[in-house]
mmCIF file of C-alpha atoms in Angstrom:
data_model
loop_
_atom_site.group_PDB
_atom_site.id
_atom_site.type_symbol
_atom_site.label_atom_id
_atom_site.label_comp_id
_atom_site.label_asym_id
_atom_site.label_seq_id
_atom_site.Cartn_x
_atom_site.Cartn_y
_atom_site.Cartn_z
ATOM 1 C CA ASP A 1087 9.074 15.265 2.117
ATOM 2 C CA VAL A 1088 5.491 14.148 2.010
ATOM 3 C CA LYS A 1089 4.104 13.435 5.401
ATOM 4 C CA VAL A 1090 1.046 11.302 5.987
ATOM 5 C CA THR A 1091 -0.063 11.072 9.579
ATOM 6 C CA GLN A 1092 -2.673 8.929 11.235
ATOM 7 C CA SER A 1093 -4.392 9.956 14.435
ATOM 8 C CA SER A 1094 -3.453 6.898 16.483
ATOM 9 C CA ARG A 1095 -0.868 4.106 16.279
ATOM 10 C CA TYR A 1096 -2.894 1.814 18.527
ATOM 11 C CA LEU A 1097 -6.602 1.890 19.301
ATOM 12 C CA VAL A 1098 -8.806 -0.392 21.377
ATOM 13 C CA LYS A 1099 -12.583 -0.154 21.036
ATOM 14 C CA ARG A 1100 -15.594 -2.188 22.061
ATOM 15 C CA THR A 1101 -18.091 -3.927 19.813
ATOM 16 C CA GLY A 1102 -20.808 -1.531 18.702
ATOM 17 C CA GLU A 1103 -18.791 1.634 19.224
ATOM 18 C CA LYS A 1104 -18.496 4.229 16.488
ATOM 19 C CA VAL A 1105 -14.851 4.584 15.522
ATOM 20 C CA PHE A 1106 -13.139 7.382 13.630
ATOM 21 C CA LEU A 1107 -9.725 6.899 12.046
ATOM 22 C CA GLU A 1108 -8.193 10.123 10.834
ATOM 23 C CA CYS A 1109 -5.566 10.616 8.167
ATOM 24 C CA VAL A 1110 -3.898 13.892 7.246
ATOM 25 C CA GLN A 1111 -1.428 14.620 4.442
ATOM 26 C CA ASP A 1112 0.500 17.838 4.008
ATOM 27 C CA MET A 1113 1.371 17.812 0.297
ATOM 28 C CA ASP A 1114 -1.894 18.909 -1.313
ATOM 29 C CA HIS A 1115 -2.472 15.474 -2.812
ATOM 30 C CA GLU A 1116 -5.794 14.971 -4.523
ATOM 31 C CA ASN A 1117 -6.063 11.221 -4.038
ATOM 32 C CA MET A 1118 -6.323 9.487 -0.688
ATOM 33 C CA PHE A 1119 -6.840 5.838 0.199
ATOM 34 C CA TRP A 1120 -7.749 3.607 3.122
ATOM 35 C CA TYR A 1121 -6.527 0.005 3.266
ATOM 36 C CA ARG A 1122 -6.710 -2.715 5.837
ATOM 37 C CA GLN A 1123 -3.956 -5.258 6.192
ATOM 38 C CA ASP A 1124 -4.483 -8.713 7.621
ATOM 39 C CA PRO A 1125 -2.134 -11.713 7.839
ATOM 40 C CA GLY A 1126 -2.373 -13.861 4.742
ATOM 41 C CA LEU A 1127 -4.625 -11.391 2.958
ATOM 42 C CA GLY A 1128 -2.221 -8.553 2.233
ATOM 43 C CA LEU A 1129 -3.523 -5.025 1.742
ATOM 44 C CA ARG A 1130 -7.120 -4.636 0.726
ATOM 45 C CA LEU A 1131 -8.589 -1.368 -0.470
ATOM 46 C CA ILE A 1132 -11.572 -0.171 1.564
ATOM 47 C CA TYR A 1133 -12.316 3.239 0.061
ATOM 48 C CA PHE A 1134 -10.527 5.878 -1.904
ATOM 49 C CA SER A 1135 -11.146 9.520 -2.661
ATOM 50 C CA TYR A 1136 -9.904 11.193 -5.811
ATOM 51 C CA ASP A 1137 -10.804 14.680 -4.640
ATOM 52 C CA VAL A 1138 -12.598 16.631 -1.926
ATOM 53 C CA LYS A 1139 -16.093 15.299 -1.268
ATOM 54 C CA MET A 1140 -15.471 12.524 -3.806
ATOM 55 C CA LYS A 1141 -15.327 8.885 -2.748
ATOM 56 C CA GLU A 1142 -15.341 5.495 -4.368
ATOM 57 C CA LYS A 1143 -15.762 2.045 -2.885
ATOM 58 C CA GLY A 1144 -12.773 -0.224 -2.917
ATOM 59 C CA ASP A 1145 -12.823 -3.987 -2.666
ATOM 60 C CA ILE A 1146 -14.181 -4.313 0.894
ATOM 61 C CA PRO A 1147 -16.313 -1.257 1.783
ATOM 62 C CA GLU A 1148 -18.913 -3.122 3.840
ATOM 63 C CA GLY A 1149 -19.088 -1.885 7.418
ATOM 64 C CA TYR A 1150 -17.142 1.285 6.632
ATOM 65 C CA SER A 1151 -17.835 4.800 5.468
ATOM 66 C CA VAL A 1152 -15.533 7.716 4.706
ATOM 67 C CA SER A 1153 -15.518 11.484 4.781
ATOM 68 C CA ARG A 1154 -13.394 13.946 2.776
ATOM 69 C CA GLU A 1155 -14.501 17.459 3.632
ATOM 70 C CA LYS A 1156 -11.047 18.986 3.219
ATOM 71 C CA LYS A 1157 -8.325 18.070 0.810
ATOM 72 C CA GLU A 1158 -5.775 17.197 3.467
ATOM 73 C CA ARG A 1159 -7.995 14.990 5.610
ATOM 74 C CA PHE A 1160 -9.585 11.624 4.881
ATOM 75 C CA SER A 1161 -11.535 9.934 7.646
ATOM 76 C CA LEU A 1162 -12.521 6.287 7.899
ATOM 77 C CA ILE A 1163 -15.616 5.598 9.986
ATOM 78 C CA LEU A 1164 -16.727 2.339 11.512
ATOM 79 C CA GLU A 1165 -20.388 3.009 12.312
ATOM 80 C CA SER A 1166 -20.682 0.034 14.659
ATOM 81 C CA ALA A 1167 -17.370 -1.693 15.251
ATOM 82 C CA SER A 1168 -17.258 -5.467 15.140
ATOM 83 C CA THR A 1169 -14.540 -7.923 16.145
ATOM 84 C CA ASN A 1170 -13.850 -8.828 12.516
ATOM 85 C CA GLN A 1171 -12.740 -5.246 11.956
ATOM 86 C CA THR A 1172 -9.725 -5.803 14.182
ATOM 87 C CA SER A 1173 -6.891 -5.057 11.809
ATOM 88 C CA MET A 1174 -4.068 -2.765 10.782
ATOM 89 C CA TYR A 1175 -5.434 0.252 8.892
ATOM 90 C CA LEU A 1176 -3.191 2.100 6.470
ATOM 91 C CA CYS A 1177 -3.865 5.450 4.882
ATOM 92 C CA ALA A 1178 -2.119 6.645 1.733
ATOM 93 C CA SER A 1179 -2.115 9.673 -0.520
ATOM 94 C CA ARG A 1180 -1.045 10.323 -4.086
ATOM 95 C CA ASP A 1181 -0.617 13.196 -6.488
ATOM 96 C CA PRO A 1182 -2.106 12.019 -9.802
ATOM 97 C CA ARG A 1183 -0.307 14.820 -11.644
ATOM 98 C CA MET A 1184 3.028 13.134 -10.930
ATOM 99 C CA GLY A 1185 2.207 10.399 -13.424
ATOM 100 C CA ASN A 1186 4.106 7.714 -11.530
ATOM 101 C CA ASN A 1187 1.257 6.573 -9.288
ATOM 102 C CA GLU A 1188 3.512 6.591 -6.231
ATOM 103 C CA GLN A 1189 1.556 6.387 -3.026
ATOM 104 C CA PHE A 1190 2.775 7.758 0.296
ATOM 105 C CA PHE A 1191 1.698 5.829 3.340
ATOM 106 C CA GLY A 1192 1.050 6.738 6.933
ATOM 107 C CA PRO A 1193 2.481 4.629 9.767
ATOM 108 C CA GLY A 1194 -0.740 2.689 10.268
ATOM 109 C CA THR A 1195 -3.299 2.334 13.045
ATOM 110 C CA ARG A 1196 -3.608 -1.039 14.732
ATOM 111 C CA LEU A 1197 -7.241 -1.307 15.793
ATOM 112 C CA THR A 1198 -8.457 -3.946 18.221
ATOM 113 C CA VAL A 1199 -12.197 -4.401 18.673
ATOM 114 C CA LEU A 1200 -13.119 -6.311 21.829
ATOM 115 C CA SER B 628 -8.604 -4.401 -10.065
ATOM 116 C CA GLN B 629 -5.040 -4.662 -11.342
ATOM 117 C CA GLN B 630 -3.835 -6.727 -8.417
ATOM 118 C CA GLY B 631 -0.226 -7.880 -8.249
ATOM 119 C CA GLU B 632 0.629 -11.238 -6.757
ATOM 120 C CA GLU B 633 4.028 -11.816 -5.214
ATOM 121 C CA ASP B 634 5.952 -15.056 -5.120
ATOM 122 C CA PRO B 635 7.257 -16.613 -2.929
ATOM 123 C CA GLN B 636 5.163 -15.751 0.099
ATOM 124 C CA ALA B 637 8.214 -16.069 2.334
ATOM 125 C CA LEU B 638 11.958 -16.148 1.712
ATOM 126 C CA SER B 639 14.765 -16.704 4.211
ATOM 127 C CA ILE B 640 18.404 -16.128 3.254
ATOM 128 C CA GLN B 641 21.783 -15.425 4.819
ATOM 129 C CA GLU B 642 23.337 -11.986 4.903
ATOM 130 C CA GLY B 643 25.337 -11.336 1.755
ATOM 131 C CA GLU B 644 23.189 -13.548 -0.458
ATOM 132 C CA ASN B 645 20.923 -12.230 -3.185
ATOM 133 C CA ALA B 646 17.151 -12.250 -2.793
ATOM 134 C CA THR B 647 14.770 -12.545 -5.732
ATOM 135 C CA MET B 648 11.050 -11.934 -5.530
ATOM 136 C CA ASN B 649 8.555 -12.230 -8.345
ATOM 137 C CA CYS B 650 5.304 -10.526 -9.153
ATOM 138 C CA SER B 651 2.562 -11.361 -11.621
ATOM 139 C CA TYR B 652 -0.322 -9.166 -12.658
ATOM 140 C CA LYS B 653 -3.437 -9.570 -14.725
ATOM 141 C CA THR B 654 -4.179 -6.561 -16.901
ATOM 142 C CA SER B 655 -2.182 -4.188 -19.062
ATOM 143 C CA ILE B 656 -0.242 -1.595 -17.107
ATOM 144 C CA ASN B 657 1.472 1.774 -17.437
ATOM 145 C CA ASN B 658 4.012 0.963 -14.769
ATOM 146 C CA LEU B 659 4.777 -1.395 -11.919
ATOM 147 C CA GLN B 660 5.996 -0.393 -8.500
ATOM 148 C CA TRP B 661 7.667 -2.186 -5.636
ATOM 149 C CA TYR B 662 7.117 -1.194 -2.025
ATOM 150 C CA ARG B 663 8.714 -2.259 1.221
ATOM 151 C CA GLN B 664 7.086 -2.547 4.628
ATOM 152 C CA ASN B 665 8.983 -2.936 7.846
ATOM 153 C CA SER B 666 7.148 -4.795 10.574
ATOM 154 C CA GLY B 667 4.151 -2.872 11.878
ATOM 155 C CA ARG B 668 4.797 0.184 9.714
ATOM 156 C CA GLY B 669 3.434 1.772 6.554
ATOM 157 C CA LEU B 670 4.688 1.003 3.070
ATOM 158 C CA VAL B 671 7.578 2.853 1.475
ATOM 159 C CA HIS B 672 7.990 3.212 -2.273
ATOM 160 C CA LEU B 673 11.189 1.582 -3.560
ATOM 161 C CA ILE B 674 11.254 1.701 -7.316
ATOM 162 C CA LEU B 675 9.032 2.132 -10.355
ATOM 163 C CA ILE B 676 9.484 0.574 -13.760
ATOM 164 C CA ARG B 677 7.484 1.783 -16.738
ATOM 165 C CA SER B 678 5.829 -0.514 -19.227
ATOM 166 C CA ASN B 679 8.316 0.439 -21.953
ATOM 167 C CA GLU B 680 11.299 -0.435 -19.747
ATOM 168 C CA ARG B 681 12.746 -3.917 -19.302
ATOM 169 C CA GLU B 682 15.172 -3.355 -16.467
ATOM 170 C CA LYS B 683 15.906 -0.713 -13.879
ATOM 171 C CA HIS B 684 18.488 -0.313 -11.151
ATOM 172 C CA SER B 685 18.561 1.624 -7.921
ATOM 173 C CA GLY B 686 21.474 0.964 -5.594
ATOM 174 C CA ARG B 687 21.323 -2.724 -4.643
ATOM 175 C CA LEU B 688 17.903 -3.110 -6.245
ATOM 176 C CA ARG B 689 17.328 -4.442 -9.720
ATOM 177 C CA VAL B 690 13.856 -4.690 -11.200
ATOM 178 C CA THR B 691 12.901 -6.414 -14.426
ATOM 179 C CA LEU B 692 9.611 -6.302 -16.272
ATOM 180 C CA ASP B 693 8.294 -8.721 -18.866
ATOM 181 C CA THR B 694 5.026 -7.372 -20.204
ATOM 182 C CA SER B 695 4.489 -10.398 -22.459
ATOM 183 C CA LYS B 696 4.400 -12.625 -19.381
ATOM 184 C CA LYS B 697 2.814 -9.956 -17.177
ATOM 185 C CA SER B 698 5.526 -10.450 -14.605
ATOM 186 C CA SER B 699 8.222 -8.556 -12.769
ATOM 187 C CA SER B 700 11.074 -9.487 -10.482
ATOM 188 C CA LEU B 701 12.872 -7.621 -7.724
ATOM 189 C CA LEU B 702 16.454 -8.580 -6.984
ATOM 190 C CA ILE B 703 18.211 -7.354 -3.856
ATOM 191 C CA THR B 704 21.936 -7.960 -4.089
ATOM 192 C CA ALA B 705 24.307 -8.459 -1.166
ATOM 193 C CA SER B 706 21.429 -8.530 1.286
ATOM 194 C CA ARG B 707 21.710 -7.143 4.804
ATOM 195 C CA ALA B 708 19.806 -7.909 7.980
ATOM 196 C CA ALA B 709 18.186 -4.468 7.618
ATOM 197 C CA ASP B 710 16.564 -5.648 4.375
ATOM 198 C CA THR B 711 14.287 -7.890 6.445
ATOM 199 C CA ALA B 712 10.786 -6.685 5.557
ATOM 200 C CA SER B 713 7.747 -7.472 3.469
ATOM 201 C CA TYR B 714 7.892 -6.518 -0.189
ATOM 202 C CA PHE B 715 4.853 -5.719 -2.302
ATOM 203 C CA CYS B 716 4.352 -5.078 -5.965
ATOM 204 C CA ARG B 717 1.609 -2.912 -7.343
ATOM 205 C CA SER B 718 0.691 -2.675 -10.979
ATOM 206 C CA GLY B 719 -0.361 0.793 -12.042
ATOM 207 C CA GLY B 720 -2.582 2.054 -14.796
ATOM 208 C CA SER B 721 -5.073 4.808 -15.299
ATOM 209 C CA ASN B 722 -7.354 3.172 -12.783
ATOM 210 C CA TYR B 723 -7.708 4.913 -9.436
ATOM 211 C CA LYS B 724 -8.299 1.566 -7.827
ATOM 212 C CA LEU B 725 -4.707 0.778 -6.922
ATOM 213 C CA THR B 726 -4.408 -2.546 -5.188
ATOM 214 C CA PHE B 727 -1.582 -4.636 -3.805
ATOM 215 C CA GLY B 728 -0.748 -8.306 -3.580
ATOM 216 C CA LYS B 729 -0.145 -10.230 -0.375
ATOM 217 C CA GLY B 730 3.568 -9.577 -0.347
ATOM 218 C CA THR B 731 6.766 -11.537 0.108
ATOM 219 C CA LEU B 732 8.184 -11.697 3.625
ATOM 220 C CA LEU B 733 11.965 -11.571 3.348
ATOM 221 C CA THR B 734 14.087 -12.579 6.322
ATOM 222 C CA VAL B 735 17.820 -11.948 6.124
ATOM 223 C CA ASN B 736 19.693 -13.831 8.798
ATOM 224 C CA PRO B 737 22.915 -12.278 10.129
#
């Protein structure tokens, strides 16, 4: 079974802090994604990476950056956390060779910025 | 982006009843997928239907696809309290930019 893990289930940070959210997948998937999920807004794509060292902006990249130095790890970085970045963050991975576009999700990190 | 939009936003039914959720999308697709999310958890893939298919079954799930109307429906038969979750559709194409709708929150009352 594919396993996607996220470094924390719950995280509390202060405004202005630099925050790292880590995601690791163990199935050699090329594609990885970061979403945020907010009530009434559904899932919104922040960034995705289609391969190592490759990244593309999603729909809401402002205030975020990402890093993909190794295939199994995709990091989301909040350079200076703000209260409006309080949200549930979901990481996902996908093997584009499968042809079915199925994404495998981690359990999520609920981030609170005070 | 090929965003799916689910309808209704919320649905409350009694155990044993059927639940139907709908999804509309905007652009041409290769396939459409339905996902489920239990409260506070990640999404889990339920079923995929390809653009050349009209109907697909998996256990108590039945998915239909109408490409002329750019819409899909998910039917859960004989619902159980454990089916309580949010359900999302996601239209898929060659685009890497895979986005989701806002979801339908299904509540099944025992």
